[in-house]
Coordinates of C-alpha atoms (C1' of nucleotides) in Angstrom, one line a residue:
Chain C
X1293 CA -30.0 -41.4 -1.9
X1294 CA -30.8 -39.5 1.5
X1295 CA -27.6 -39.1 4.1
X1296 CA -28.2 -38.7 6.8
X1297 CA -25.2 -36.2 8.3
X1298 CA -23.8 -36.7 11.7
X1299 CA -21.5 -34.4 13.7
X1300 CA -17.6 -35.0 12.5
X1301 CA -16.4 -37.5 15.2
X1302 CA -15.7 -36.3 18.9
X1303 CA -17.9 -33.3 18.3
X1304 CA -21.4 -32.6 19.8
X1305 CA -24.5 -31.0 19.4
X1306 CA -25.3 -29.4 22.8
X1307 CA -29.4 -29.2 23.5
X1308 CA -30.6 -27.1 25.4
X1309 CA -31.2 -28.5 28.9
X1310 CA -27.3 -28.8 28.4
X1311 CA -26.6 -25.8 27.4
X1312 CA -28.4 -24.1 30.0
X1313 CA -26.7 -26.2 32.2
X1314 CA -23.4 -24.9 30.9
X1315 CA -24.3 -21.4 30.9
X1316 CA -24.9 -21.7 34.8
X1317 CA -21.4 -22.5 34.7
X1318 CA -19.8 -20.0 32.4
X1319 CA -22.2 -17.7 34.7
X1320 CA -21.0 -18.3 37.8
X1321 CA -17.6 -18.3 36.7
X1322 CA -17.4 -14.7 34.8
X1323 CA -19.6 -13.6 38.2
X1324 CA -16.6 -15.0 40.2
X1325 CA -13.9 -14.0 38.3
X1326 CA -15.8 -10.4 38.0
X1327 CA -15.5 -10.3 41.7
X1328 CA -11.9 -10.8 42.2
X1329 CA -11.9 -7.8 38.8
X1330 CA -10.8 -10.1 36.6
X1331 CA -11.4 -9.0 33.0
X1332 CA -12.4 -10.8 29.9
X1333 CA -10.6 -11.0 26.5
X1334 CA -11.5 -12.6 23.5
X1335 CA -8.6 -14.6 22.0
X1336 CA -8.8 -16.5 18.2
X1337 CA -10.0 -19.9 17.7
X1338 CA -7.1 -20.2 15.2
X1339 CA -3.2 -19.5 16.1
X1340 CA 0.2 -20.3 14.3
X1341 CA 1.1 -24.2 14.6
X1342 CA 4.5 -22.6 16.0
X1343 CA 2.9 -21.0 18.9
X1344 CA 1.6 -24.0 20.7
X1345 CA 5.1 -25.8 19.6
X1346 CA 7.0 -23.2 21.5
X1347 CA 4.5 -22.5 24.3
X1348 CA 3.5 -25.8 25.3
X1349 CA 6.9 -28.1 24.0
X1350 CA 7.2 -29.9 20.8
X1351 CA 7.5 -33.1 22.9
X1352 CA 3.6 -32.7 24.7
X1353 CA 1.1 -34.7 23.4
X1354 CA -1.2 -32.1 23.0
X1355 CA 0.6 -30.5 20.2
X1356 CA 2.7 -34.0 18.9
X1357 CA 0.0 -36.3 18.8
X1358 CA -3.4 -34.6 19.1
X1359 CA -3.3 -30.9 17.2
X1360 CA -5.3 -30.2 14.6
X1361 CA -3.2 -28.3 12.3
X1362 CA -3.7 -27.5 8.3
X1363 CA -1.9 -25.1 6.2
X1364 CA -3.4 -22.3 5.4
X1365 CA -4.2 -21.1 1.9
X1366 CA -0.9 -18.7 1.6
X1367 CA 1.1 -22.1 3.2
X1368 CA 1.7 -20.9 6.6
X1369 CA 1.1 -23.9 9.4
X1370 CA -1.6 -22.8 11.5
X1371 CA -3.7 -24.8 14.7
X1372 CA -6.7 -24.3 16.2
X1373 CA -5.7 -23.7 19.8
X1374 CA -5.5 -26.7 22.2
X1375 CA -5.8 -24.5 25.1
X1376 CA -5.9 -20.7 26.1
X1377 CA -2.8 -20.0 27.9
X1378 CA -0.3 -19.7 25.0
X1379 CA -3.1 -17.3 23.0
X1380 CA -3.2 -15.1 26.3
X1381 CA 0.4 -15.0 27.2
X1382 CA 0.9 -14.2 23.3
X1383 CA -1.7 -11.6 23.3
X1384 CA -0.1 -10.0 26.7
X1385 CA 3.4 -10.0 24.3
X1386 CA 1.4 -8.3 21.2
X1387 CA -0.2 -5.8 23.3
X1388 CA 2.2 -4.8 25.6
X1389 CA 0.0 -5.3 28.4
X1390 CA 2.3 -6.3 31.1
X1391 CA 4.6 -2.8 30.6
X1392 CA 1.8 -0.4 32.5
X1393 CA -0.2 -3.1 34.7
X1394 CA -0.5 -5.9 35.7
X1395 CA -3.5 -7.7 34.1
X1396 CA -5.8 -10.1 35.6
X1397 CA -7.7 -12.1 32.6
X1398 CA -10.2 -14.7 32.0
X1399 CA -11.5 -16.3 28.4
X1400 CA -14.3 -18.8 27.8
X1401 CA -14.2 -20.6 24.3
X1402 CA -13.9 -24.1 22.7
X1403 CA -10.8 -25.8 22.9
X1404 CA -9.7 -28.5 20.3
X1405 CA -7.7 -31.6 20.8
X1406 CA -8.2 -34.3 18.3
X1407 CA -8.1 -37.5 20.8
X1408 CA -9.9 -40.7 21.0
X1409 CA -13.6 -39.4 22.5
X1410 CA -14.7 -40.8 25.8
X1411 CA -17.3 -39.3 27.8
X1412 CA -15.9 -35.8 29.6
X1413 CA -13.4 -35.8 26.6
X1414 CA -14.3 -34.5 23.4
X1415 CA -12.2 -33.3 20.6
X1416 CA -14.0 -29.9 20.9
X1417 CA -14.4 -28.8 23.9
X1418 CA -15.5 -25.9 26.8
X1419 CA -13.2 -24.0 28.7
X1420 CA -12.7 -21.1 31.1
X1421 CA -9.7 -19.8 32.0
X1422 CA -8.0 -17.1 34.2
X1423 CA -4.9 -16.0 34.0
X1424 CA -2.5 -12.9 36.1
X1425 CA 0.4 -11.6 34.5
X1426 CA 3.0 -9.7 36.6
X1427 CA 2.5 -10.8 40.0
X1428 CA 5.4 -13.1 41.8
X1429 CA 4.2 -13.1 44.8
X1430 CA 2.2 -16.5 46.8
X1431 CA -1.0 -14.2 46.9
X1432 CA -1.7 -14.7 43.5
X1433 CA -1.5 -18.6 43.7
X1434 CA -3.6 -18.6 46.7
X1435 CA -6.3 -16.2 44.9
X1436 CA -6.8 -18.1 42.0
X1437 CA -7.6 -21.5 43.9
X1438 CA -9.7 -19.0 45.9
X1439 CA -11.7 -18.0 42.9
X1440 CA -12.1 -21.5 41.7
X1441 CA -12.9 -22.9 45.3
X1442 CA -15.6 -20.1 45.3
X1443 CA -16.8 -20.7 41.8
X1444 CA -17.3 -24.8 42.9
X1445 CA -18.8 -23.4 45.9
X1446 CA -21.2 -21.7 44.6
X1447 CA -22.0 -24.4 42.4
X1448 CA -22.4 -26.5 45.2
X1449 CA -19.9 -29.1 44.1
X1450 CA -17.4 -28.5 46.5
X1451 CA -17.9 -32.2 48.5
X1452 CA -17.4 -34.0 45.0
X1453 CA -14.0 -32.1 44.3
X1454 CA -10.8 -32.5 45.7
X1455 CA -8.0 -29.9 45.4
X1456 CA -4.8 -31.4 44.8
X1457 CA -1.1 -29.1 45.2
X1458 CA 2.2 -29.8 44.5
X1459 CA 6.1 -27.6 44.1
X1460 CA 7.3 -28.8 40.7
X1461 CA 10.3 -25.8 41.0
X1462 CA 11.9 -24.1 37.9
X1463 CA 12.9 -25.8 34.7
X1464 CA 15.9 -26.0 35.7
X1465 CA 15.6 -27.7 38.7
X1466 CA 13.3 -30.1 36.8
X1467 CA 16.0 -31.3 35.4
X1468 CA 18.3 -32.1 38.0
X1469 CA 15.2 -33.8 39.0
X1470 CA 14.4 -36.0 36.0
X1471 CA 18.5 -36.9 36.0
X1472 CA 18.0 -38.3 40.0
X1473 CA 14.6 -39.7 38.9
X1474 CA 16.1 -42.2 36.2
X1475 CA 18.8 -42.6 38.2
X1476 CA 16.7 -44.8 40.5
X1477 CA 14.4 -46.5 38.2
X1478 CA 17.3 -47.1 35.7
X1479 CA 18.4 -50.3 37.4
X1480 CA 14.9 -51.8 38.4
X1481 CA 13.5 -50.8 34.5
X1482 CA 12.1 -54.3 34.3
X1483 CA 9.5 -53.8 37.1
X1484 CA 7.9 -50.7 35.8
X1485 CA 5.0 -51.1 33.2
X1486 CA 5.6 -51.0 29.4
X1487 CA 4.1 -47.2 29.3
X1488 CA 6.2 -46.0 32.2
X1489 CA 9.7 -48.0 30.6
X1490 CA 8.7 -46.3 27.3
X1491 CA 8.7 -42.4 29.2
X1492 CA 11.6 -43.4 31.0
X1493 CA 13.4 -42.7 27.7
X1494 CA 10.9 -40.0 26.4
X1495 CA 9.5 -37.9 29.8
X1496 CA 10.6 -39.4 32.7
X1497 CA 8.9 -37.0 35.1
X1498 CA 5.1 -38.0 33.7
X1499 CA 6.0 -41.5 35.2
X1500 CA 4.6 -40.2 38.8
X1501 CA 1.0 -39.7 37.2
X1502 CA 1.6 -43.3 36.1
X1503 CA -1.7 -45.1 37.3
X1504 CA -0.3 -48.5 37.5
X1505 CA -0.4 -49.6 41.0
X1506 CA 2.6 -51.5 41.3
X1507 CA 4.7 -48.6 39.3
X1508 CA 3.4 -46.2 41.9
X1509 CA 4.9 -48.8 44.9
X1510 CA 8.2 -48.1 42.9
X1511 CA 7.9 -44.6 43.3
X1512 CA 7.6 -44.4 46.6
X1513 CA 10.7 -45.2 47.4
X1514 CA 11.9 -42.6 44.7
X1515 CA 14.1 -39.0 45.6
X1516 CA 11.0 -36.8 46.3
X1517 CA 11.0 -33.4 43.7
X1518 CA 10.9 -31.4 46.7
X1519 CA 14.6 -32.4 47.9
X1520 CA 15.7 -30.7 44.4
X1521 CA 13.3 -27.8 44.6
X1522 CA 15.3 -24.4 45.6
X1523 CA 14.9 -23.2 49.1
X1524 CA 13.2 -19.8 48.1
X1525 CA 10.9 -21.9 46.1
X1526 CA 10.1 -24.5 48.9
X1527 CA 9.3 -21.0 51.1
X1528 CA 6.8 -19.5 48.5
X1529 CA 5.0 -22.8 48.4
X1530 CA 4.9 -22.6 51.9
X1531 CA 3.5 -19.3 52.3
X1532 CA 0.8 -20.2 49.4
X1533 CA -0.6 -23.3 51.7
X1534 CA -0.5 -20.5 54.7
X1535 CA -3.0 -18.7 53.0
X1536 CA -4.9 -21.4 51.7
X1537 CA -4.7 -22.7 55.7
X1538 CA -6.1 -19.1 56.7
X1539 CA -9.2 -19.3 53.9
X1540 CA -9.7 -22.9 55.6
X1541 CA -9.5 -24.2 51.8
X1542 CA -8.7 -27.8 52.0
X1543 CA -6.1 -29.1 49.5
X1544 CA -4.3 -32.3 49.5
X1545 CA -0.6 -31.8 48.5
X1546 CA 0.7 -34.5 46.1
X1547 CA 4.4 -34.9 45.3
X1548 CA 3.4 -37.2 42.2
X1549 CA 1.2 -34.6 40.8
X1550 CA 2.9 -32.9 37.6
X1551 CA 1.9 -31.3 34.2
X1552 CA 1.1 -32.3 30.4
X1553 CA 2.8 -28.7 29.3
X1554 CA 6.3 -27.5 29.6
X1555 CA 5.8 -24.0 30.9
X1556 CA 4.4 -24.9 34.0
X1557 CA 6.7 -24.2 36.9
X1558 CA 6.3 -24.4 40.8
X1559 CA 3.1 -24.4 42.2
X1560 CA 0.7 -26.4 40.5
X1561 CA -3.0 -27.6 41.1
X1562 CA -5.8 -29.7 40.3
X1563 CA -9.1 -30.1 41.5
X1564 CA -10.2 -33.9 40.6
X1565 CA -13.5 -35.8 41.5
X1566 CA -13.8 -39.6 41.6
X1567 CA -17.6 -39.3 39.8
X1568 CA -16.2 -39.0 36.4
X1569 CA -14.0 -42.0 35.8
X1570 CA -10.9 -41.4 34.1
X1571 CA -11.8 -38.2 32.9
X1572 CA -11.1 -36.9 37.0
X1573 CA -9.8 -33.7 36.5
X1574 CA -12.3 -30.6 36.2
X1575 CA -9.8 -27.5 36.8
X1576 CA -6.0 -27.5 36.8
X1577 CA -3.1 -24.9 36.9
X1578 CA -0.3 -23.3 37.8
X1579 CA 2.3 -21.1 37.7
X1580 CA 4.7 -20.2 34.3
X1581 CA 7.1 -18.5 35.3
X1582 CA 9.1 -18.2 32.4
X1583 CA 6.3 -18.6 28.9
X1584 CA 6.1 -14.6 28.7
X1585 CA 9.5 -14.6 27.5
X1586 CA 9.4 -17.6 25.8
X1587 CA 7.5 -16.1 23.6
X1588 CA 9.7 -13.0 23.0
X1589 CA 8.0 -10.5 25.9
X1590 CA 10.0 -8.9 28.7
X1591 CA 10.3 -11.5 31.3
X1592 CA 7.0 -11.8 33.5
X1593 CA 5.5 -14.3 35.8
X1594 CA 2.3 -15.2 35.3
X1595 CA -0.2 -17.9 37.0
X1596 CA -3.5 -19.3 35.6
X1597 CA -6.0 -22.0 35.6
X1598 CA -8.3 -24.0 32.8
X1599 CA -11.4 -24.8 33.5
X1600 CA -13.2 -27.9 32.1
X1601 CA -16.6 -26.5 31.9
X1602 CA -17.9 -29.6 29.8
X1603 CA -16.9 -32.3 32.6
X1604 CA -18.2 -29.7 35.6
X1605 CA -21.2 -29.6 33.8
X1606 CA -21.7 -33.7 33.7
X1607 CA -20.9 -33.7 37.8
X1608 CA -23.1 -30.8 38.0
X1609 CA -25.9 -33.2 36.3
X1610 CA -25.0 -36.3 38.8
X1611 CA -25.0 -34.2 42.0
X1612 CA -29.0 -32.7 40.9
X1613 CA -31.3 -35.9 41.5
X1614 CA -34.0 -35.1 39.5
X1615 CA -34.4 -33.0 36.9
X1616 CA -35.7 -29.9 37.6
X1617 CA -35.3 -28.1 33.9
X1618 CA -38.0 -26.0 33.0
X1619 CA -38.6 -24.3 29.3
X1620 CA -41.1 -21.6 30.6
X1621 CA -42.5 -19.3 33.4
X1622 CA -45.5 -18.3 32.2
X1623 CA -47.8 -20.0 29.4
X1624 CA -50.6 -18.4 27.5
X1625 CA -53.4 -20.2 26.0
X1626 CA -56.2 -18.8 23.9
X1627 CA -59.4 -21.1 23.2
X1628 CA -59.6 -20.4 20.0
X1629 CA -57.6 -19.0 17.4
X1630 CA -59.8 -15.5 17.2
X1631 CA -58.0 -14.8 20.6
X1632 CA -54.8 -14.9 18.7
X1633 CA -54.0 -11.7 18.8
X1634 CA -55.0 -10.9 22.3
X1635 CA -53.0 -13.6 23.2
X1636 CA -50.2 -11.5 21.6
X1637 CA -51.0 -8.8 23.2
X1638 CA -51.2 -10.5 27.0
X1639 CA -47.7 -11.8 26.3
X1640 CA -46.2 -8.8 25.3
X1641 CA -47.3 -7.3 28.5
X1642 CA -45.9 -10.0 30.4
X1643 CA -43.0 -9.2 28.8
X1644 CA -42.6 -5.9 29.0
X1645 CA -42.8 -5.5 32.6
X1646 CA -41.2 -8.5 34.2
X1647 CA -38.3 -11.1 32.7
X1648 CA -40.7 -14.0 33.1
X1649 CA -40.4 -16.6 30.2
X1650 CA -43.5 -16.0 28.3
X1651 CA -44.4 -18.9 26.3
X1652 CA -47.4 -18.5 23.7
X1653 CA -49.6 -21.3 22.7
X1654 CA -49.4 -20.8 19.2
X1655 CA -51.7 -23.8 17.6
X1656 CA -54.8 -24.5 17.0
X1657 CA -56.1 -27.7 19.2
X1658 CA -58.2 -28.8 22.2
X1659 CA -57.6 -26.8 25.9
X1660 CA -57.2 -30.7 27.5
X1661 CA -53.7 -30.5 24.9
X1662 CA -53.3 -27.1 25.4
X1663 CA -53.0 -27.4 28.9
X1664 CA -50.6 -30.3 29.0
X1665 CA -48.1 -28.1 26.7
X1666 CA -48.6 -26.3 29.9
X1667 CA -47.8 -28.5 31.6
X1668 CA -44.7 -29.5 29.9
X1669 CA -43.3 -26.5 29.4
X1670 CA -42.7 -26.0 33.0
X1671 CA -44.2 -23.0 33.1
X1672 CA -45.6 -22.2 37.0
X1673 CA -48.8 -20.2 35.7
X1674 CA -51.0 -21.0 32.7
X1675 CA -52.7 -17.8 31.2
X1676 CA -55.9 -18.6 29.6
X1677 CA -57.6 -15.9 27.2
X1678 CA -60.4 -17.6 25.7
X1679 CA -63.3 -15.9 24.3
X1680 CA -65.3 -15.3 27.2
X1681 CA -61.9 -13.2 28.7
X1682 CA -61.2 -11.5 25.3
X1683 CA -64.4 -10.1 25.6
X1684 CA -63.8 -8.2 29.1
X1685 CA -60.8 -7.8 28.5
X1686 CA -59.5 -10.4 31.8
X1687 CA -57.0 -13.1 31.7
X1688 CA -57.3 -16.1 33.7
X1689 CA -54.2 -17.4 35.7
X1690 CA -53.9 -20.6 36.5
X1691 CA -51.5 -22.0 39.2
X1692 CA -49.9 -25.1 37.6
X1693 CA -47.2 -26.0 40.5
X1694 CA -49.4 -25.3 43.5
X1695 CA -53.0 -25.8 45.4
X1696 CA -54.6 -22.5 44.4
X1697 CA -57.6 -21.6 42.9
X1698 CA -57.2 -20.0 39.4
X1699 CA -58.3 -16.1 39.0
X1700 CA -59.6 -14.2 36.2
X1701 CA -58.2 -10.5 36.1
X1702 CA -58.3 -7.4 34.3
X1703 CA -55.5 -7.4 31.8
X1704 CA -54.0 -4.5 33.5
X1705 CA -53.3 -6.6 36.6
X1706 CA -52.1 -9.6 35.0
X1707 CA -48.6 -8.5 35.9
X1708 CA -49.3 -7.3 39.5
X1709 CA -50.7 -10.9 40.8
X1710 CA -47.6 -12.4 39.1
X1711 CA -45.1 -10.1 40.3
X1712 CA -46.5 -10.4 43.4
X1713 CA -45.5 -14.2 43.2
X1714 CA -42.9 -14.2 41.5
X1715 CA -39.8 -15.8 44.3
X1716 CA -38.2 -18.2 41.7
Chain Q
rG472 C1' -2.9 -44.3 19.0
rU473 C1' -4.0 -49.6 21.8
rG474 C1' -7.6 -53.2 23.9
rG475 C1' -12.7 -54.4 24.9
rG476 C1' -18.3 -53.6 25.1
rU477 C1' -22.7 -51.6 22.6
rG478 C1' -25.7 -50.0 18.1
rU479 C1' -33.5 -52.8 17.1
rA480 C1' -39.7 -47.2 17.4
rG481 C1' -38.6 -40.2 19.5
rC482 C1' -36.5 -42.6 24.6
rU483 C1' -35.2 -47.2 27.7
rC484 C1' -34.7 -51.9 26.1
rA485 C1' -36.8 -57.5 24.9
rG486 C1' -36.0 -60.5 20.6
rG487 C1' -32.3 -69.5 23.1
rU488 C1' -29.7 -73.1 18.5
rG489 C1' -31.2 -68.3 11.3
rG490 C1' -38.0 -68.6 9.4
rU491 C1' -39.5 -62.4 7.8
rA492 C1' -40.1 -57.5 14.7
rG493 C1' -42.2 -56.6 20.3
rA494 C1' -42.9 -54.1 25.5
rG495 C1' -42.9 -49.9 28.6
rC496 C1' -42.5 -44.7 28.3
rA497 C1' -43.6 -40.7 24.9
rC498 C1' -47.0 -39.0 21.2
rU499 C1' -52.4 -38.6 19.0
rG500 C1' -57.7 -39.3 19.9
rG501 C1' -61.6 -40.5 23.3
rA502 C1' -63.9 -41.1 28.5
rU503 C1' -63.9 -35.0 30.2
rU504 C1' -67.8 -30.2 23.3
rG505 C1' -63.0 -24.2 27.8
rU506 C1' -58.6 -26.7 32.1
rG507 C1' -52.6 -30.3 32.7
rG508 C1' -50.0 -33.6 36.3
rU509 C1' -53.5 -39.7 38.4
rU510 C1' -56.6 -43.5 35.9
rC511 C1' -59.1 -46.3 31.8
rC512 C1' -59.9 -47.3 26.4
rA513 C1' -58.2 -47.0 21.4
rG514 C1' -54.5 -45.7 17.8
rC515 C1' -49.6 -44.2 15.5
rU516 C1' -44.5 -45.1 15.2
rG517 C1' -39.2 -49.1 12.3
rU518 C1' -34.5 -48.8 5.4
rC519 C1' -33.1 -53.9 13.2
rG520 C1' -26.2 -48.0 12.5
rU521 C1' -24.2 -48.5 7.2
rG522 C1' -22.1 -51.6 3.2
rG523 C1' -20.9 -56.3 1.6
rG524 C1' -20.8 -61.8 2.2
rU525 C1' -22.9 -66.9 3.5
rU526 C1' -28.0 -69.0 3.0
rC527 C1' -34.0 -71.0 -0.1
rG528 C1' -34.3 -67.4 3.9
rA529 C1' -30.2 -62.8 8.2
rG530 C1' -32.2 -58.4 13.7
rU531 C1' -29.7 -63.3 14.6
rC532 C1' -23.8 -66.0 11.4
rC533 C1' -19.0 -63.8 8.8
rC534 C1' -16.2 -59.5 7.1
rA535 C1' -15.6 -54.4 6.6
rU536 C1' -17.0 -49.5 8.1
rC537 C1' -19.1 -45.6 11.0
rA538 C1' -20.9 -44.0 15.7
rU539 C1' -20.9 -44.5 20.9
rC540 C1' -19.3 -46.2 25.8
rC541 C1' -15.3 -48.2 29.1
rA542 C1' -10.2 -48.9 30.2
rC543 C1' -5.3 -47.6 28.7
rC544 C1' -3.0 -43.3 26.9
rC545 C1' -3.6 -38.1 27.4
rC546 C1' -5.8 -34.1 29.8
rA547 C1' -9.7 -29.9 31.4

RNA sequence: GUGGGUGUAGCUCAGGUGGUAGAGCACUGGAUUGUGGUUCCAGCUGUCGUGGGUUCGAGUCCCAUCAUCCACCCCA
């Protein structure tokens, strides 16, 4: 009896027209992050279980509900990592790396979080992330919503997105917070929906990102965070939207925004798009303060943001119109298979003196067929070598994308008259 | 984790009340024996997601299961 095998549930294959699509991404963000000198490290897949516990709360649903965690064959508890910031600020603790500088970091990899799949949410999925260790100051804030506003930019995304910024203060003050918070909705329980009267007990705080529309009426009427935030706090923020202000990047700040993990502290932010559905956030971050020594380092700020490089990469796809992937740059047909190897030897030429694509026709068939793989492949120039080129010793280039009448050359120019055309 | 929708050819989808599967696109060949994208003609393609049940008979009804999508939840 045949199976037939299917990728483990809220996993993907990604083909290629995808993949190159996400590539553009990862791309422009290493570029980016290059240019502000951020550097890359290259953190596991797989971490202690304890790890995520510490760094991003026990109480998270990210590590309570939706970890995928095994033990190991000696018995200790390990996860694969449900995002990158814990890893980093662990590998900053390890290394030491916050004693002599101050290191500015990014990471691409899969993250894994094992939750119902919707489109934009799988259980594996894409991310990029920076992250600056070291540096308490509002410049740092403002730079990394710089880098991500240039990163969007250049993507040319940035009318989809919206950046959103809110003070959330220290842990401490959190608290106070939370205490004022159910304080109000206490007496008027009953008019909050069943989720929201459930994290009144649980996590009061996430009841701002509540969606229901009548709990968020409620909430207006609710002690705002920033009445409980600390003066010097409240001053930072301020100086982080003056510098925003001066880069004319446009922000929204939203008192009900707040975070999923526990080591977030003060500024926060979120770029969200209304093209995705529920799934609206493509970047989010912030500022943790205190997760450096939570993990046993010396105590050192740090800042960062994740990047979800599988949902830019579906906006990406809705703001293109049509498709405009392409496989190839240059195609090379022979007319037979004697030309076989000169057809080899035309495309290593090609490829040996320019980046082109070089595509080689390798099948025996009709030229009518030969020329639609051609065509298909999206190459802009066809390269025929039949038998009456092999001979001389020419190449004939056809033009596939535009009104131009097709050459034959010597071999040796083949790569003149394309470089010579060449502005992709 | 909760609720709902969908699953038929490679793709997009038709298939009132059960009677033994169809269209367009794509693909292959020809018109055009060495020239694609337009057109015309011909042809190919199916364990109707999977497993069970009801029935003389199931793509159609029932149950289960898997996948996928949407919302909730959560989050990037």
């Amino acid at each position: 009896m045949k199976r037939r095998y299917q990728p483990v549930r809220g996993m993907r294959d990604i083909l290629p027209e995808d993949s190159a699509r996400l590539t553009l991404i990862e791309d422009t963000f290493r570029d980016v992050l290059q240019s502000y000198s951020y550097e890359e490290i290259r953190l596991p897949v797989l971490e202690a279980k304890d790890l995520f516990d510490r760094g991003l709360g026990e109480a998270t649903d990210a590590v309570s509900k939706e970890m995928y965690s095994f033990e190991d064959r000696d018995g200790t508890d390990l996860a694969l990592r449900p995002e990158g910031t814990a890893s980093c600020a662990r590998a900053i603790v390890n290394h030491s790396m916050a004693h002599e500088d101050k290191p500015r970091l990014w990471y691409a990899g899969p993250m894994f979080r094992h939750e119902r799949p919707q489109s934009g949410r799988y259980r594996q999925f894409q991310q990029v992330g920076a992250e600056a260790f070291g540096y308490s100051g509002p410049a740092i804030d403002y730079e990394l919503m710089s880098v991500g506003t240039d990163v969007f930019g250049r993507l040319g995304i940035l009318d989809e997105i919206t950046l959103l910024l809110n003070n959330i203060g220290s842990a401490a003050e959190r608290a106070l917070y939370r205490g004022a918070l159910v304080e109000y909705l206490l007496p008027i329980e009953d008019d909050l929906d069943s989720d929201s009267r459930h994290r009144l007990k649980a996590n009061p705080i996430r009841i701002l990102d509540s969606k229901n529309s009548r709990t968020q009426e409620i909430l207006e009427q609710a002690p705002p965070i920033e009445e409980f935030v600390s003066q010097e706090s409240n001053e930072k923020f301020a100086a982080v939207r003056r510098l925003l202000d001066g880069a004319n990047i446009e922000y929204q700040i939203t008192p009900r925004l707040v975070r999923g993990f526990d080591y977030y502290t003060d500024t926060v932010f979120e770029w969200v798009t209304d093209k995705l559905g529920a799934q609206d956030a493509i970047c989010a971050g912030g500022r943790y303060d205190g997760l450096i020594e939570l993990l046993g380092g010396k105590p050192t700020p740090g800042v960062g943001f994740a990047a979800g490089i599988d949902r830019i990469a579906i906006l990406l796809e809705q703001c293109e119109g049509s498709s405009k992937y392409d496989k190839a740059d240059v195609y090379i047909i022979a007319h037979s298979d004697e030309q076989q190897e000169y057809v080899a030897e035309v495309a290593r030429q090609v490829r040996r003196h320019t980046n082109l694509r070089v595509r080689e026709h390798t099948e025996s068939g009709r030229m009518g067929a030969k020329m639609r793989w051609a065509d298909k492949s999206g190459a802009k120039w066809a390269l025929i070598a039949g038998d009456a080129e092999a001979a001389k010793r020419e190449v004939t280039i056809k033009w596939m994308r535009v009104e131009r009448e097709q050459t034959t050359v010597s071999f040796d120019q083949v790569v003149e008259v394309l470089s010579e055309n060449w502005e992709k």
